[in-house]
mmCIF file of C-alpha atoms in Angstrom:
data_model
loop_
_atom_site.group_PDB
_atom_site.id
_atom_site.type_symbol
_atom_site.label_atom_id
_atom_site.label_comp_id
_atom_site.label_asym_id
_atom_site.label_seq_id
_atom_site.Cartn_x
_atom_site.Cartn_y
_atom_site.Cartn_z
ATOM 1 C CA MET A 3 8.729 -63.993 -18.566
ATOM 2 C CA LEU A 4 5.284 -63.497 -20.076
ATOM 3 C CA HIS A 5 5.249 -65.050 -23.589
ATOM 4 C CA VAL A 6 3.108 -62.579 -25.664
ATOM 5 C CA GLY A 7 1.566 -63.500 -29.018
ATOM 6 C CA ILE A 8 0.655 -60.719 -31.424
ATOM 7 C CA ASN A 9 -1.968 -61.797 -33.881
ATOM 8 C CA GLY A 10 -1.627 -59.374 -36.789
ATOM 9 C CA PHE A 11 1.550 -57.441 -37.656
ATOM 10 C CA GLY A 12 0.192 -54.291 -39.228
ATOM 11 C CA THR A 13 0.177 -50.663 -38.073
ATOM 12 C CA ILE A 14 -0.508 -51.457 -34.461
ATOM 13 C CA GLY A 15 0.831 -55.073 -34.227
ATOM 14 C CA LYS A 16 4.266 -54.147 -35.280
ATOM 15 C CA ARG A 17 4.469 -51.448 -32.721
ATOM 16 C CA VAL A 18 3.121 -53.613 -30.021
ATOM 17 C CA ALA A 19 5.593 -56.395 -30.870
ATOM 18 C CA ASP A 20 8.563 -53.946 -30.625
ATOM 19 C CA ALA A 21 7.124 -52.582 -27.326
ATOM 20 C CA VAL A 22 6.829 -56.103 -25.889
ATOM 21 C CA ARG A 23 10.411 -56.968 -26.782
ATOM 22 C CA VAL A 24 11.805 -54.127 -24.555
ATOM 23 C CA GLN A 25 9.796 -54.909 -21.589
ATOM 24 C CA PRO A 26 11.759 -56.483 -18.701
ATOM 25 C CA ASP A 27 9.161 -59.066 -17.994
ATOM 26 C CA MET A 28 7.872 -59.956 -21.366
ATOM 27 C CA THR A 29 8.997 -61.745 -24.547
ATOM 28 C CA VAL A 30 7.377 -62.007 -28.024
ATOM 29 C CA ALA A 31 6.060 -65.578 -28.508
ATOM 30 C CA GLY A 32 5.539 -64.817 -32.165
ATOM 31 C CA VAL A 33 3.550 -62.809 -34.652
ATOM 32 C CA SER A 34 1.056 -63.757 -37.255
ATOM 33 C CA LYS A 35 0.404 -62.513 -40.934
ATOM 34 C CA ARG A 36 -2.153 -63.519 -43.474
ATOM 35 C CA SER A 37 0.303 -62.933 -46.423
ATOM 36 C CA PRO A 38 4.032 -62.691 -47.012
ATOM 37 C CA ASN A 39 4.111 -58.935 -47.575
ATOM 38 C CA PHE A 40 6.724 -56.562 -46.583
ATOM 39 C CA GLU A 41 5.613 -56.383 -42.884
ATOM 40 C CA ALA A 42 6.009 -60.172 -42.785
ATOM 41 C CA THR A 43 9.662 -59.706 -44.140
ATOM 42 C CA ILE A 44 10.269 -57.134 -41.405
ATOM 43 C CA ALA A 45 8.979 -59.598 -38.765
ATOM 44 C CA HIS A 46 11.262 -62.295 -40.119
ATOM 45 C CA ASP A 47 14.238 -59.847 -40.281
ATOM 46 C CA ARG A 48 13.649 -58.847 -36.638
ATOM 47 C CA GLY A 49 13.857 -62.365 -35.440
ATOM 48 C CA TYR A 50 10.238 -62.863 -34.550
ATOM 49 C CA ASP A 51 8.801 -66.317 -35.055
ATOM 50 C CA LEU A 52 6.275 -65.875 -37.846
ATOM 51 C CA TYR A 53 2.910 -67.759 -37.971
ATOM 52 C CA ALA A 54 0.589 -68.030 -40.849
ATOM 53 C CA ALA A 55 -2.990 -66.804 -40.319
ATOM 54 C CA GLY A 56 -4.334 -66.974 -43.934
ATOM 55 C CA ASP A 57 -6.722 -69.590 -45.280
ATOM 56 C CA ASP A 58 -3.812 -71.020 -47.428
ATOM 57 C CA GLY A 59 -1.765 -71.581 -44.232
ATOM 58 C CA ARG A 60 2.005 -71.690 -44.706
ATOM 59 C CA VAL A 61 1.945 -72.334 -48.430
ATOM 60 C CA PRO A 62 2.297 -68.635 -49.510
ATOM 61 C CA PHE A 63 5.102 -68.051 -47.015
ATOM 62 C CA ASP A 64 6.975 -71.156 -48.336
ATOM 63 C CA ALA A 65 6.594 -69.873 -51.803
ATOM 64 C CA ALA A 66 8.021 -66.364 -50.788
ATOM 65 C CA GLY A 67 10.980 -68.057 -48.974
ATOM 66 C CA LEU A 68 9.715 -67.042 -45.400
ATOM 67 C CA ASP A 69 10.025 -69.631 -42.751
ATOM 68 C CA THR A 70 6.964 -70.031 -40.458
ATOM 69 C CA ALA A 71 6.822 -71.627 -37.023
ATOM 70 C CA GLY A 72 3.205 -72.865 -37.592
ATOM 71 C CA THR A 73 -0.235 -71.385 -37.981
ATOM 72 C CA VAL A 74 -2.069 -68.992 -35.737
ATOM 73 C CA HIS A 75 -3.462 -71.813 -33.675
ATOM 74 C CA ASP A 76 0.010 -72.789 -32.811
ATOM 75 C CA LEU A 77 0.802 -69.210 -31.910
ATOM 76 C CA VAL A 78 -2.083 -69.051 -29.477
ATOM 77 C CA GLU A 79 -0.976 -72.383 -27.879
ATOM 78 C CA VAL A 80 2.442 -71.091 -27.073
ATOM 79 C CA SER A 81 1.296 -67.724 -25.700
ATOM 80 C CA ASP A 82 0.440 -66.663 -22.162
ATOM 81 C CA VAL A 83 -1.564 -63.703 -23.538
ATOM 82 C CA VAL A 84 -2.566 -62.906 -27.064
ATOM 83 C CA VAL A 85 -2.735 -59.379 -28.406
ATOM 84 C CA ASP A 86 -5.140 -59.299 -31.249
ATOM 85 C CA THR A 87 -4.239 -56.432 -33.660
ATOM 86 C CA THR A 88 -6.269 -57.726 -36.702
ATOM 87 C CA PRO A 89 -8.509 -55.253 -38.645
ATOM 88 C CA GLY A 90 -11.667 -54.120 -36.990
ATOM 89 C CA GLY A 91 -14.332 -56.858 -36.871
ATOM 90 C CA VAL A 92 -11.858 -59.724 -37.366
ATOM 91 C CA GLY A 93 -10.881 -59.852 -33.750
ATOM 92 C CA ALA A 94 -14.440 -60.875 -32.769
ATOM 93 C CA THR A 95 -14.155 -63.825 -35.122
ATOM 94 C CA ASN A 96 -10.966 -64.812 -33.347
ATOM 95 C CA ALA A 97 -12.462 -64.727 -29.769
ATOM 96 C CA SER A 98 -13.546 -68.385 -29.912
ATOM 97 C CA LEU A 99 -9.945 -69.457 -30.847
ATOM 98 C CA TYR A 100 -8.697 -67.848 -27.684
ATOM 99 C CA GLU A 101 -11.416 -69.212 -25.580
ATOM 100 C CA GLU A 102 -10.667 -72.779 -27.004
ATOM 101 C CA HIS A 103 -7.045 -72.445 -25.778
ATOM 102 C CA ASP A 104 -8.057 -70.783 -22.495
ATOM 103 C CA THR A 105 -5.592 -67.911 -23.514
ATOM 104 C CA PRO A 106 -6.315 -64.329 -22.239
ATOM 105 C CA ALA A 107 -6.767 -62.010 -25.139
ATOM 106 C CA ILE A 108 -6.495 -58.314 -25.731
ATOM 107 C CA PHE A 109 -8.614 -56.710 -28.477
ATOM 108 C CA GLN A 110 -8.483 -53.204 -30.172
ATOM 109 C CA GLY A 111 -10.903 -50.475 -30.386
ATOM 110 C CA GLY A 112 -12.148 -51.252 -33.759
ATOM 111 C CA GLU A 113 -14.216 -54.146 -32.067
ATOM 112 C CA ASP A 114 -17.473 -53.653 -30.342
ATOM 113 C CA PRO A 115 -17.295 -53.267 -26.601
ATOM 114 C CA ASP A 116 -18.979 -56.534 -25.980
ATOM 115 C CA VAL A 117 -15.935 -58.536 -27.537
ATOM 116 C CA ALA A 118 -14.346 -58.292 -24.023
ATOM 117 C CA ASP A 119 -14.875 -58.182 -20.403
ATOM 118 C CA VAL A 120 -13.678 -54.703 -20.042
ATOM 119 C CA SER A 121 -12.800 -51.554 -22.123
ATOM 120 C CA PHE A 122 -9.308 -50.576 -20.925
ATOM 121 C CA VAL A 123 -7.317 -47.530 -20.381
ATOM 122 C CA ALA A 124 -4.608 -47.947 -17.979
ATOM 123 C CA ARG A 125 -4.837 -44.533 -16.333
ATOM 124 C CA ALA A 126 -8.490 -44.694 -15.874
ATOM 125 C CA ASN A 127 -9.412 -48.364 -15.041
ATOM 126 C CA TYR A 128 -6.441 -50.662 -14.818
ATOM 127 C CA ASP A 129 -7.889 -52.635 -11.805
ATOM 128 C CA ASP A 130 -11.096 -53.605 -13.664
ATOM 129 C CA ALA A 131 -9.006 -55.605 -16.111
ATOM 130 C CA VAL A 132 -6.856 -57.508 -13.391
ATOM 131 C CA GLY A 133 -7.539 -61.183 -13.892
ATOM 132 C CA ALA A 134 -10.089 -60.809 -16.559
ATOM 133 C CA ASP A 135 -10.146 -63.266 -19.463
ATOM 134 C CA SER A 136 -10.197 -60.480 -21.982
ATOM 135 C CA ALA A 137 -9.821 -56.583 -22.407
ATOM 136 C CA ARG A 138 -10.432 -54.318 -25.270
ATOM 137 C CA VAL A 139 -7.878 -51.451 -25.602
ATOM 138 C CA VAL A 140 -10.152 -48.661 -26.728
ATOM 139 C CA SER A 141 -9.476 -46.607 -29.920
ATOM 140 C CA CYS A 142 -6.745 -44.057 -30.280
ATOM 141 C CA ASN A 143 -9.148 -41.098 -29.765
ATOM 142 C CA THR A 144 -10.959 -42.812 -26.799
ATOM 143 C CA THR A 145 -7.604 -43.513 -25.184
ATOM 144 C CA GLY A 146 -6.530 -39.938 -25.607
ATOM 145 C CA LEU A 147 -9.780 -38.619 -24.155
ATOM 146 C CA SER A 148 -9.757 -41.011 -21.321
ATOM 147 C CA ARG A 149 -6.198 -40.093 -20.432
ATOM 148 C CA LEU A 150 -7.301 -36.460 -20.305
ATOM 149 C CA PHE A 151 -10.538 -36.951 -18.367
ATOM 150 C CA ALA A 152 -9.056 -39.199 -15.622
ATOM 151 C CA PRO A 153 -6.981 -36.500 -13.703
ATOM 152 C CA LEU A 154 -9.758 -33.815 -14.432
ATOM 153 C CA GLU A 155 -12.395 -35.982 -12.969
ATOM 154 C CA GLU A 156 -10.341 -36.918 -9.934
ATOM 155 C CA SER A 157 -9.183 -33.489 -9.069
ATOM 156 C CA TYR A 158 -12.053 -31.147 -10.307
ATOM 157 C CA GLY A 159 -15.096 -33.301 -11.257
ATOM 158 C CA ILE A 160 -16.626 -33.195 -14.698
ATOM 159 C CA GLU A 161 -20.071 -31.839 -15.233
ATOM 160 C CA LYS A 162 -20.195 -32.030 -19.080
ATOM 161 C CA ALA A 163 -17.655 -32.672 -21.990
ATOM 162 C CA ARG A 164 -17.949 -31.429 -25.547
ATOM 163 C CA ILE A 165 -15.399 -32.652 -28.040
ATOM 164 C CA THR A 166 -14.932 -31.940 -31.821
ATOM 165 C CA LEU A 167 -12.532 -34.458 -33.342
ATOM 166 C CA VAL A 168 -10.723 -33.521 -36.488
ATOM 167 C CA ARG A 169 -9.611 -36.911 -37.746
ATOM 168 C CA ARG A 170 -6.911 -37.821 -40.278
ATOM 169 C CA GLY A 171 -8.356 -39.330 -43.508
ATOM 170 C CA GLY A 172 -5.996 -42.377 -43.339
ATOM 171 C CA ASP A 173 -2.699 -43.674 -41.970
ATOM 172 C CA PRO A 174 0.332 -43.225 -44.265
ATOM 173 C CA GLY A 175 0.141 -46.746 -45.434
ATOM 174 C CA GLN A 176 -3.610 -46.716 -46.061
ATOM 175 C CA THR A 177 -3.522 -45.745 -49.748
ATOM 176 C CA SER A 178 -7.203 -46.569 -50.238
ATOM 177 C CA ARG A 179 -8.411 -43.988 -47.649
ATOM 178 C CA GLY A 180 -9.638 -40.479 -48.265
ATOM 179 C CA PRO A 181 -10.952 -37.765 -48.536
ATOM 180 C CA ILE A 182 -8.444 -36.430 -51.177
ATOM 181 C CA ASN A 183 -9.695 -32.879 -51.331
ATOM 182 C CA ASP A 184 -12.626 -32.409 -48.972
ATOM 183 C CA THR A 185 -13.598 -31.881 -45.322
ATOM 184 C CA LEU A 186 -16.362 -34.335 -44.243
ATOM 185 C CA PRO A 187 -18.599 -34.513 -41.259
ATOM 186 C CA ASP A 188 -17.935 -38.059 -40.172
ATOM 187 C CA PRO A 189 -20.388 -39.110 -39.062
ATOM 188 C CA VAL A 190 -23.055 -36.561 -39.811
ATOM 189 C CA GLU A 191 -25.056 -37.828 -36.932
ATOM 190 C CA ILE A 192 -24.483 -36.542 -33.456
ATOM 191 C CA PRO A 193 -23.061 -37.760 -31.218
ATOM 192 C CA SER A 194 -20.265 -39.511 -33.191
ATOM 193 C CA HIS A 195 -19.249 -43.005 -31.840
ATOM 194 C CA HIS A 196 -16.496 -41.583 -29.788
ATOM 195 C CA GLY A 197 -18.612 -40.300 -26.870
ATOM 196 C CA PRO A 198 -20.492 -43.678 -26.308
ATOM 197 C CA ASP A 199 -16.987 -45.324 -26.523
ATOM 198 C CA VAL A 200 -15.617 -43.019 -23.821
ATOM 199 C CA GLN A 201 -18.619 -44.069 -21.721
ATOM 200 C CA THR A 202 -17.368 -47.609 -21.781
ATOM 201 C CA VAL A 203 -14.541 -46.415 -19.611
ATOM 202 C CA PHE A 204 -16.419 -43.609 -17.758
ATOM 203 C CA PRO A 205 -20.007 -44.918 -17.553
ATOM 204 C CA ASP A 206 -21.297 -41.862 -15.832
ATOM 205 C CA LEU A 207 -19.708 -39.164 -17.959
ATOM 206 C CA ASP A 208 -21.927 -36.714 -19.685
ATOM 207 C CA ILE A 209 -20.207 -36.263 -23.150
ATOM 208 C CA ASP A 210 -21.112 -35.084 -26.644
ATOM 209 C CA THR A 211 -18.764 -35.709 -29.558
ATOM 210 C CA MET A 212 -18.748 -34.477 -33.227
ATOM 211 C CA GLY A 213 -16.407 -35.962 -35.779
ATOM 212 C CA MET A 214 -14.758 -34.500 -38.976
ATOM 213 C CA LYS A 215 -12.458 -36.177 -41.415
ATOM 214 C CA VAL A 216 -9.789 -34.245 -43.376
ATOM 215 C CA PRO A 217 -7.372 -34.945 -46.117
ATOM 216 C CA THR A 218 -4.158 -35.664 -44.133
ATOM 217 C CA THR A 219 -2.258 -38.620 -42.837
ATOM 218 C CA GLN A 220 -0.999 -36.705 -39.811
ATOM 219 C CA MET A 221 -2.387 -36.926 -36.275
ATOM 220 C CA HIS A 222 -5.937 -36.524 -35.013
ATOM 221 C CA THR A 223 -6.674 -33.097 -33.289
ATOM 222 C CA HIS A 224 -9.268 -32.703 -30.663
ATOM 223 C CA SER A 225 -10.960 -29.318 -29.744
ATOM 224 C CA VAL A 226 -11.975 -29.922 -26.120
ATOM 225 C CA ASN A 227 -14.445 -28.007 -23.882
ATOM 226 C CA VAL A 228 -15.066 -29.518 -20.383
ATOM 227 C CA THR A 229 -17.382 -27.983 -17.820
ATOM 228 C CA LEU A 230 -15.855 -28.782 -14.493
ATOM 229 C CA GLU A 231 -17.468 -29.021 -11.158
ATOM 230 C CA SER A 232 -15.071 -26.567 -9.677
ATOM 231 C CA THR A 233 -13.184 -23.475 -10.983
ATOM 232 C CA PRO A 234 -9.391 -23.951 -11.068
ATOM 233 C CA SER A 235 -7.134 -21.502 -12.778
ATOM 234 C CA ALA A 236 -5.591 -22.291 -16.108
ATOM 235 C CA GLU A 237 -2.257 -22.496 -14.495
ATOM 236 C CA ALA A 238 -3.470 -25.118 -12.061
ATOM 237 C CA VAL A 239 -4.908 -27.214 -14.896
ATOM 238 C CA ARG A 240 -1.639 -26.977 -16.731
ATOM 239 C CA GLU A 241 0.272 -28.076 -13.649
ATOM 240 C CA LEU A 242 -2.107 -30.948 -13.075
ATOM 241 C CA LEU A 243 -1.842 -32.301 -16.705
ATOM 242 C CA GLY A 244 1.914 -31.738 -16.686
ATOM 243 C CA ARG A 245 2.214 -34.270 -13.970
ATOM 244 C CA GLU A 246 0.688 -36.942 -16.031
ATOM 245 C CA SER A 247 3.367 -39.148 -17.778
ATOM 246 C CA ARG A 248 1.290 -39.797 -20.885
ATOM 247 C CA LEU A 249 0.269 -36.196 -21.459
ATOM 248 C CA PHE A 250 2.833 -33.763 -22.946
ATOM 249 C CA LEU A 251 2.165 -30.069 -22.746
ATOM 250 C CA ILE A 252 3.751 -28.414 -25.821
ATOM 251 C CA PRO A 253 5.557 -25.300 -24.633
ATOM 252 C CA GLU A 254 5.108 -22.238 -26.833
ATOM 253 C CA THR A 255 8.874 -21.861 -27.092
ATOM 254 C CA LEU A 256 9.006 -24.954 -29.386
ATOM 255 C CA GLY A 257 7.148 -23.155 -32.103
ATOM 256 C CA ILE A 258 5.006 -26.233 -32.832
ATOM 257 C CA ASP A 259 1.886 -24.933 -34.521
ATOM 258 C CA GLY A 260 0.476 -28.271 -36.005
ATOM 259 C CA ALA A 261 0.761 -31.979 -36.235
ATOM 260 C CA GLY A 262 3.433 -31.848 -39.072
ATOM 261 C CA LYS A 263 5.952 -30.018 -36.969
ATOM 262 C CA LEU A 264 5.104 -32.172 -33.912
ATOM 263 C CA LYS A 265 5.821 -35.400 -35.867
ATOM 264 C CA GLU A 266 9.033 -33.793 -37.187
ATOM 265 C CA TYR A 267 9.974 -33.001 -33.576
ATOM 266 C CA THR A 268 9.597 -36.655 -32.429
ATOM 267 C CA ARG A 269 11.377 -38.009 -35.461
ATOM 268 C CA ASP A 270 14.362 -35.648 -34.641
ATOM 269 C CA ALA A 271 14.125 -36.663 -31.011
ATOM 270 C CA GLY A 272 14.781 -40.213 -32.071
ATOM 271 C CA ARG A 273 11.473 -41.794 -31.491
ATOM 272 C CA PRO A 274 11.021 -45.097 -33.414
ATOM 273 C CA ARG A 275 8.924 -44.395 -36.519
ATOM 274 C CA GLY A 276 8.465 -40.866 -35.126
ATOM 275 C CA ASP A 277 5.876 -42.368 -32.713
ATOM 276 C CA VAL A 278 4.069 -40.175 -30.187
ATOM 277 C CA TRP A 279 2.762 -42.226 -27.404
ATOM 278 C CA GLU A 280 1.566 -39.283 -25.492
ATOM 279 C CA ASN A 281 -1.349 -36.889 -25.803
ATOM 280 C CA CYS A 282 0.137 -33.702 -27.031
ATOM 281 C CA ILE A 283 -1.626 -30.684 -25.541
ATOM 282 C CA TRP A 284 -0.859 -27.103 -26.652
ATOM 283 C CA ALA A 285 0.002 -25.373 -23.291
ATOM 284 C CA GLU A 286 -0.980 -22.052 -24.477
ATOM 285 C CA SER A 287 -4.393 -23.277 -25.498
ATOM 286 C CA VAL A 288 -5.319 -24.354 -21.935
ATOM 287 C CA THR A 289 -7.892 -21.726 -20.877
ATOM 288 C CA VAL A 290 -10.539 -21.636 -18.054
ATOM 289 C CA GLU A 291 -13.486 -19.327 -18.141
ATOM 290 C CA ASP A 292 -15.636 -19.640 -15.006
ATOM 291 C CA ASN A 293 -15.694 -23.439 -14.745
ATOM 292 C CA ASP A 294 -15.257 -24.123 -18.499
ATOM 293 C CA LEU A 295 -11.995 -25.546 -19.633
ATOM 294 C CA TYR A 296 -10.840 -25.339 -23.287
ATOM 295 C CA LEU A 297 -7.765 -26.802 -24.922
ATOM 296 C CA PHE A 298 -6.440 -28.375 -28.133
ATOM 297 C CA GLN A 299 -4.671 -31.791 -28.215
ATOM 298 C CA ALA A 300 -3.213 -33.953 -30.997
ATOM 299 C CA ILE A 301 -3.352 -37.736 -30.866
ATOM 300 C CA HIS A 302 -0.999 -40.064 -32.846
ATOM 301 C CA GLN A 303 -3.391 -42.676 -34.206
ATOM 302 C CA GLU A 304 -0.686 -45.248 -34.952
ATOM 303 C CA ALA A 305 1.010 -45.071 -31.537
ATOM 304 C CA ASP A 306 -0.977 -43.847 -28.438
ATOM 305 C CA VAL A 307 -2.643 -47.224 -27.813
ATOM 306 C CA VAL A 308 0.680 -49.123 -27.694
ATOM 307 C CA PRO A 309 1.557 -48.524 -24.011
ATOM 308 C CA GLU A 310 -1.993 -49.400 -23.095
ATOM 309 C CA ASN A 311 -1.728 -52.656 -24.788
ATOM 310 C CA ILE A 312 1.443 -53.559 -22.719
ATOM 311 C CA ASP A 313 -0.310 -52.592 -19.437
ATOM 312 C CA ALA A 314 -3.274 -54.621 -20.488
ATOM 313 C CA VAL A 315 -1.115 -57.788 -20.858
ATOM 314 C CA ARG A 316 0.052 -57.266 -17.212
ATOM 315 C CA ALA A 317 -3.425 -56.719 -15.960
ATOM 316 C CA LEU A 318 -4.754 -59.929 -17.656
ATOM 317 C CA SER A 319 -1.919 -61.979 -16.446
ATOM 318 C CA GLU A 320 -2.398 -61.049 -12.978
ATOM 319 C CA ARG A 321 1.149 -60.231 -12.406
ATOM 320 C CA THR A 322 1.658 -58.311 -9.054
ATOM 321 C CA ALA A 323 1.896 -54.942 -10.660
ATOM 322 C CA SER A 324 -0.364 -51.974 -9.510
ATOM 323 C CA ALA A 325 -1.531 -49.489 -12.243
ATOM 324 C CA ARG A 326 1.251 -47.107 -11.144
ATOM 325 C CA GLN A 327 3.985 -49.838 -11.294
ATOM 326 C CA SER A 328 2.783 -51.150 -14.642
ATOM 327 C CA ILE A 329 2.570 -47.635 -16.254
ATOM 328 C CA ASP A 330 5.981 -46.619 -14.917
ATOM 329 C CA ARG A 331 7.590 -49.885 -16.086
ATOM 330 C CA THR A 332 6.019 -49.646 -19.566
ATOM 331 C CA ASN A 333 6.987 -46.073 -19.808
ATOM 332 C CA ASP A 334 10.534 -46.603 -18.660
ATOM 333 C CA ALA A 335 11.130 -49.477 -21.139
ATOM 334 C CA LEU A 336 9.531 -47.615 -24.138
ATOM 335 C CA GLY A 337 10.887 -44.175 -23.396
ATOM 336 C CA VAL A 338 7.471 -42.413 -22.921
ATOM 337 C CA GLY A 339 8.272 -38.749 -22.216
ATOM 338 C CA ARG A 340 11.908 -39.223 -23.085
ATOM 339 C CA GLY A 341 13.126 -37.138 -25.915
ATOM 340 C CA LEU A 342 10.488 -34.536 -25.373
ATOM 341 C CA VAL A 343 11.479 -31.359 -23.791
ATOM 342 C CA GLU A 344 11.190 -31.147 -19.958
ATOM 343 C CA HIS A 345 9.986 -27.824 -18.548
ATOM 344 C CA GLU A 346 8.036 -26.544 -15.647
ATOM 345 C CA GLY A 347 4.560 -28.277 -15.968
ATOM 346 C CA ASN A 348 5.985 -31.373 -17.635
ATOM 347 C CA ALA A 349 7.130 -33.622 -14.714
ATOM 348 C CA PRO A 350 8.540 -37.077 -15.588
ATOM 349 C CA ARG A 351 6.217 -39.023 -13.253
ATOM 350 C CA SER A 352 2.902 -40.831 -13.292
ATOM 351 C CA THR A 353 -0.011 -40.022 -11.155
ATOM 352 C CA ALA A 354 -1.930 -43.236 -11.747
ATOM 353 C CA ASP A 355 -3.522 -44.675 -8.671
ATOM 354 C CA ASP A 356 -1.635 -47.487 -6.846
#
């Protein structure tokens, strides 16, 4: 069993910990928190060993009546791999700690690409991370775009990608985020950072991105235009994307016209926290004109990187799992694709390379 430490137990960390716990080849070595807030209480109640990461060490936790197993240094020592889910920029300051203990580390997309040996998306470049000392699981938006581009590039070739990202103002728990009543170009400069970030996974991809921020805590929505090197039919593209285990083609019959209903659907389907691990593509939006592909997709910013973190753990640990084996194992343990309607064009299988 791989002992996986999670440094940070917030939006991503708590989801990664719960995902590790259900894997057949992993166990949670422990989780860290800087303060004894409600998430620390949840970690304690779930039976995770809790480690103190703040400057005051274990003192605040003792005062709050929460037992700790040590400090974050102790957590790194007992972990085979550490998943750093601390806020953006903090992970880079932790890199020396992981190097000191010779512990492979996984960082998140809020860090600069040079924090790790490889920027990682399981469907696109799993093999690049096998045996690496560190990997950076790219942001939710970059993960979603890379999952979409991988099968398109393999099957049709991509000449040019143009993406407009309509991004939520903040997660439900981010009470300080906005805007409250506005629509903001974010950033005003073009391209947004998303295009260059995708190029850390697909270095040769010609991509332009524009970003907007809107007053919602729902999912991101992408308006996608990809100029392909060949001219498939829209139905052929739908069939191709439907064979991807982490892409979900929303059938028109569900009557889901936006992110609100989509989240309601996944909650009703029994998903933990209503999480959506898959890209959600409106099937009727898939349109091909000449060699230009158009579609809309929704990305759950709190959840879509969680399966990637699990696959990155296997890659860094050099376990004898191919990309397909790891993706299928992760999907099966988490329930990726489960609880979402199966229909023609949504096949429950992965097309990741062996």
